[in-house]
Amino acid sequence: MRCCRFSLAKRGSAKNAAKLHAGIIKSSGYTVKPIIDCMKELSKAYEPREVESSWYQRWLDAGCFTADPKSAKPGYSIVIPPPNVTGVLHIGHVLNNTLQDILARRARMTGHEVLWLPGSDHAGIATQTVVERTLRKSEGKTRHDLGREAFTERVWEWKEKHGNIIFGQLRSLGCSLDWSRERFTMDEDYSRRVAEVFVDLYNKGLIYRGKRMVNWCPVSLTALSDEEVISKPQKGLLYHFKVEIVETPGTFLEIATTRPETIMGDTALAVNPADPRYKDLIGLHVRRALPRGTEAAIPIIGDEAVDFEFGTGVLKVTPAHDKVDYEIGLRHNLEIIDVLNPDGTMSSAAGEEFAGLDRFAARKLAAETLEELGTLVKAEPYENNVGFSERADVPVEPRLSEQWFLRYPQVETSRDAVRNGTIRFFPDRWEKVYDHWLENIQDWCISRQLWWGHRIPVWYRGGEMLCQVDSPGDDWTQDGDVLDTWFSSWLWPFATMDEATLKKFHPTSALVTGWDILFFWVARMIMAGYEYENVAPFRDVYFTGMIRDHKGRKMSKSLGNSPDTLELIGKYGADGLRFGLLRIAPQGADIRFDEKQIEEGRNFGNKLWNACRYRQMQGPSAARPDLDGFDLPIQCLNILGKLDALVHKIDDAYGTYRFNEICQGLYDFFWSDYCDWFVEASKPAILNADSPDRDAILKTMDVVLHTFLRLLHPYMPHITEELWETLGFEADSHGKNFLMYAAWPGSPLPASIEKQALTAAMQQTAALYESVYQARNLRAEYRIASNQKVNLVLKPSRELNDQEMATFSGLAGAKECQVNSDFLPEKGTPVVLTPLGQLFMPLTGLVDPAAERERISKEIDKTRDELEKARKKLSNSNFVDNAPPEVVAEHQQRATDFAARLEQLNKMRDALD
RNA sequence: GCGCGAUUAGCUCAGUGGUAGAGCGCUUGCUUCACACGCAAGAAGUCACUGGUUCGAACCCAGUAUCGCGCACCA
């Protein structure tokens, strides 16, 4: 326990502390008076490390993150997009999970019972690949050396050892996840649910097995869904070669292809029956060039799928290795010759010369062979799109194989849910993308030829087949394939919850995820939600942008441009990282990462720390600050008015997930309005123990900090919690005695304040601050060093009280500011026109009529330009007649103000002559 | 081919019809009594281009250009 609730000081030298205690040390050159006896150390800079870890532990110990399904409070829930067990925390996770944490923390403060459910995904291909690689490296073995059972055992071991790394990292980030409910997509009950869903969909006739053309990954040796194939432009060659027509020897047909290595799989040539060049050839045959020596005759067929604009208008048909060709083959009942092995090498059907060769080597050899045979016409450079396996990053092969497919359920319901706003997307432009995908949806290939994953719950005995969760008996063997990982993830929002939890927390409130998994995950969850819970699984979906490096490239391991998030947390603190990242994260747009921004986040934390430290140095704060009964100076009313506006702005922005607007609002208010202006303006009164305003100002600071810490908490949870405790604040609580359970703030304005009085005070303050700005400007013009105090004289334009003058002098860096309506300045005394009146800076050596005239002339020119602009606008009758009256009035006011200012400035210049 | 987004200060980005903004960087001054992870002042913009709508356009509409993305095609 800390010995003193009012001390911000925990880190620093004990020696200094002792001196401080005695009130004799000069820190930064001034004497610090210890406020209370037990104050020990003062740390000028906020050091996040210890604060963050200790608070996380305290929250955990107090069960702050645990959701109670029996709570009477309204429920608010989010399920984490489960990271891969292989995953480590990258910067995208930081963004994504910080946003979820913000929503969860704010919901607690607005009185909700919050469940934020953690977990991870078994990530079939990714995980299996990683473990296989390790196995190969450390033991020189393949998974086949171990066998299925031993291998999956190894994956489990690996998962236990490395699978929780990311959870530790999420803790470092401060994520308020309910760790008592951590789930894994291969937990026993979860797996059972997956199997039950499979069986159910099978029984409904939505799942079927069939031999079809699928995307095959020759590295992972498994089928892939269409979504796992990424098309990339590839530079290659378009080979033109000719074949002889059997019936009319000596005549040839020219064919264009990018894949000469599949010629031995050709079982026809196809032309468009409407193509006048070739239609008469339909029914004839040609000699197939490869494999060499066979010279098989294959038919020329007519099919409308052939585009006669492309290439030569003649298509070689390879039913075993191309989707379109396969369909043509079906229509014409063509033979299917599979010339490729699953691993992408040529099969024996390709002929002796090619068998065993890798497909790309075979392509080269095929082209060379054609050339030797004298049938190669040309090979021209060509760029086309090739489908790549998302995981293995190699071209996929279309391959005919026996797979399990799902005809998606609830497609129309799911489309309607987003169309009619039952589910809302932020930003909403993703709605169109979603709709388009569902409109053109194809059956989903859900079987994978992997070992790591949910086994397909189908059993065989002889020619019999049964689809059920449990084995029908020892003499039955289970289907060898596993399910696509997403076939389990799509159940995530409800399969992770028991009955009581479901009742309280499903459907979930919001989903935060990247748009890159809109089809993989979001759309499918919606369908599963309707199919199994009869309801949309979430209300709102917020799509984060993709984080790119400073050159705009995607973060990737191979580029090595991904920042180390733990290192960032170490350097800037989790709060700094969170805040810095969020401040630059525009809604749904991609983000260019720049470490400078994170540094800004840390700096903001430090600013907050020091502002609170400053308050603390003035004496204890009220636990529940209240301004009733205080006569508040204008700058107090002003800052309260600004804070009131901030509270409203933030509440509004949360409604549509405008996180960076909230962030920016918090930043601007605190740094500029509170620190730069309010605190600075208050210093004269605070330093003067006799000032009648001192208490009101300190109390106003308390109200501002008491409110602001709550507003900021979701973004910077650790530092705010620390300061809340250190300043000794309390608030109405939604449960536990922590800031994280404090009631979300309403308006900070005291009930007794009238709106009119507030507006007047804010206007007066604005005039005062504007005058300060003018005064500082004048100082800078005359190169007065910042630390040099000057004497000022004000010829006031209205009556001013002592408090205002003291504030003004303090902010303007004046030794003294005399108010004198009859002041007669020496000719050439620097002077500036402020909202408070004419302000003179009678400083020896600066009096120079010529310089002053020049300076004022410039000001006059500027003002005249502005005035002319305003007048021009007002002289336009179209504007005056058509614009809204308040806009016209505004311009009239501007013109009046500029005219008055111009007149005064002219007088000031004349006085110099 | 269809669709989506972006284009504003040197950089990263805010800005939903009425006086062009922030942070960083830059220049100048400052260890001024919370903070140099700081304070103050300053320079810096044809809001990609062309038309249109409007009294008025960075903003709305149409088109063009460049960059990025998705879907389809991909012999």
CSV table of C-alpha atoms (C1' of nucleotides) in Angstrom, one decimal, chain A residues 28 30 44 238 256-258 307 310 315 385 429 432 436 586 592 596 600 602-603 606-607 610-611 613-614 671 676 680 683 773 776-777 780 783 785-787 873 876 878-879 882 884 894, chain B residues 2-6 11-15 18-20 22-25 28-43 54-56 67-75:
chain,number,residue,atom,x,y,z
A,28,SER,CA,13.7,23.4,-11.3
A,30,TYR,CA,11.8,26.8,-7.0
A,44,LYS,CA,8.6,14.5,-13.1
A,238,LEU,CA,1.7,-16.8,-74.0
A,256,ALA,CA,-2.5,-19.9,-77.6
A,257,THR,CA,-1.8,-21.1,-74.1
A,258,THR,CA,0.0,-20.1,-71.0
A,307,ASP,CA,-14.1,-16.2,-76.6
A,310,PHE,CA,-8.9,-14.1,-77.3
A,315,LEU,CA,-9.0,-23.2,-76.9
A,385,ASN,CA,-3.9,-13.2,-63.1
A,429,ARG,CA,-19.8,1.1,-47.5
A,432,LYS,CA,-22.6,-3.1,-50.5
A,436,HIS,CA,-22.7,-8.4,-53.6
A,586,PRO,CA,-9.6,7.2,-39.2
A,592,ARG,CA,0.0,4.5,-42.1
A,596,LYS,CA,6.2,9.3,-33.9
A,600,GLU,CA,2.7,11.5,-29.0
A,602,ARG,CA,3.1,8.7,-24.4
A,603,ASN,CA,3.6,12.5,-24.3
A,606,ASN,CA,3.0,12.5,-19.4
A,607,LYS,CA,1.1,15.7,-19.8
A,610,ASN,CA,2.0,16.3,-14.7
A,611,ALA,CA,-1.2,18.3,-14.8
A,613,ARG,CA,0.8,16.4,-10.2
A,614,TYR,CA,0.4,20.1,-10.4
A,671,TRP,CA,-3.7,19.9,-23.7
A,676,ASP,CA,-2.3,25.8,-21.9
A,680,GLU,CA,-1.9,28.9,-16.9
A,683,LYS,CA,-1.6,30.4,-11.8
A,773,TYR,CA,-2.3,36.2,-27.6
A,776,ARG,CA,2.6,37.7,-26.7
A,777,ASN,CA,2.7,38.4,-30.4
A,780,ALA,CA,7.7,38.2,-30.1
A,783,ARG,CA,12.2,39.9,-29.7
A,785,ALA,CA,12.8,36.7,-24.5
A,786,SER,CA,10.1,34.5,-23.1
A,787,ASN,CA,11.6,34.7,-19.6
A,873,LYS,CA,-19.9,39.7,-49.8
A,876,ASN,CA,-23.9,41.0,-53.3
A,878,ASN,CA,-27.9,37.5,-54.2
A,879,PHE,CA,-26.1,36.6,-51.0
A,882,ASN,CA,-30.8,34.1,-50.3
A,884,PRO,CA,-29.8,32.3,-44.1
A,894,ARG,CA,-17.6,40.9,-39.0
B,2,C,C1',-18.0,-4.1,-62.6
B,3,G,C1',-17.6,-1.9,-58.0
B,4,C,C1',-15.3,0.7,-53.7
B,5,G,C1',-11.9,4.1,-51.6
B,6,A,C1',-8.2,7.9,-51.6
B,11,C,C1',5.2,14.2,-43.6
B,12,U,C1',0.8,11.7,-41.3
B,13,C,C1',-4.1,13.0,-41.4
B,14,A,C1',-8.9,15.9,-39.4
B,15,G,C1',-12.4,18.8,-41.8
B,18,G,C1',-20.7,30.3,-45.1
B,19,U,C1',-13.1,33.4,-42.6
B,20,A,C1',-8.6,26.5,-44.8
B,22,A,C1',-4.1,19.6,-35.9
B,23,G,C1',0.2,16.8,-34.7
B,24,C,C1',5.1,16.0,-36.4
B,25,G,C1',9.0,18.4,-39.0
B,28,U,C1',12.9,32.1,-33.6
B,29,G,C1',13.0,32.8,-28.4
B,30,C,C1',12.8,30.4,-23.5
B,31,U,C1',15.6,25.3,-18.1
B,32,U,C1',9.3,31.3,-17.0
B,33,C,C1',7.6,28.0,-10.0
B,34,A,C1',3.4,20.6,-13.3
B,35,C,C1',5.6,18.9,-17.7
B,36,A,C1',12.1,20.0,-22.5
B,37,C,C1',7.8,13.6,-23.2
B,38,G,C1',7.8,21.0,-22.1
B,39,C,C1',6.3,26.6,-23.0
B,40,A,C1',5.6,30.9,-26.4
B,41,A,C1',5.7,33.0,-31.3
B,42,G,C1',6.3,32.2,-36.7
B,43,A,C1',6.8,30.5,-41.9
B,54,U,C1',-25.7,27.1,-55.7
B,55,C,C1',-26.0,33.9,-53.6
B,56,G,C1',-21.8,30.9,-52.0
B,67,C,C1',-2.7,5.7,-56.5
B,68,G,C1',-4.8,1.7,-53.7
B,69,C,C1',-8.4,-2.2,-52.9
B,70,G,C1',-12.3,-5.9,-53.9
B,71,C,C1',-15.2,-8.9,-57.4
B,72,A,C1',-15.3,-11.1,-62.2
B,73,C,C1',-12.3,-12.6,-66.3
B,74,C,C1',-7.7,-14.8,-66.9
B,75,A,C1',-6.7,-20.0,-73.4
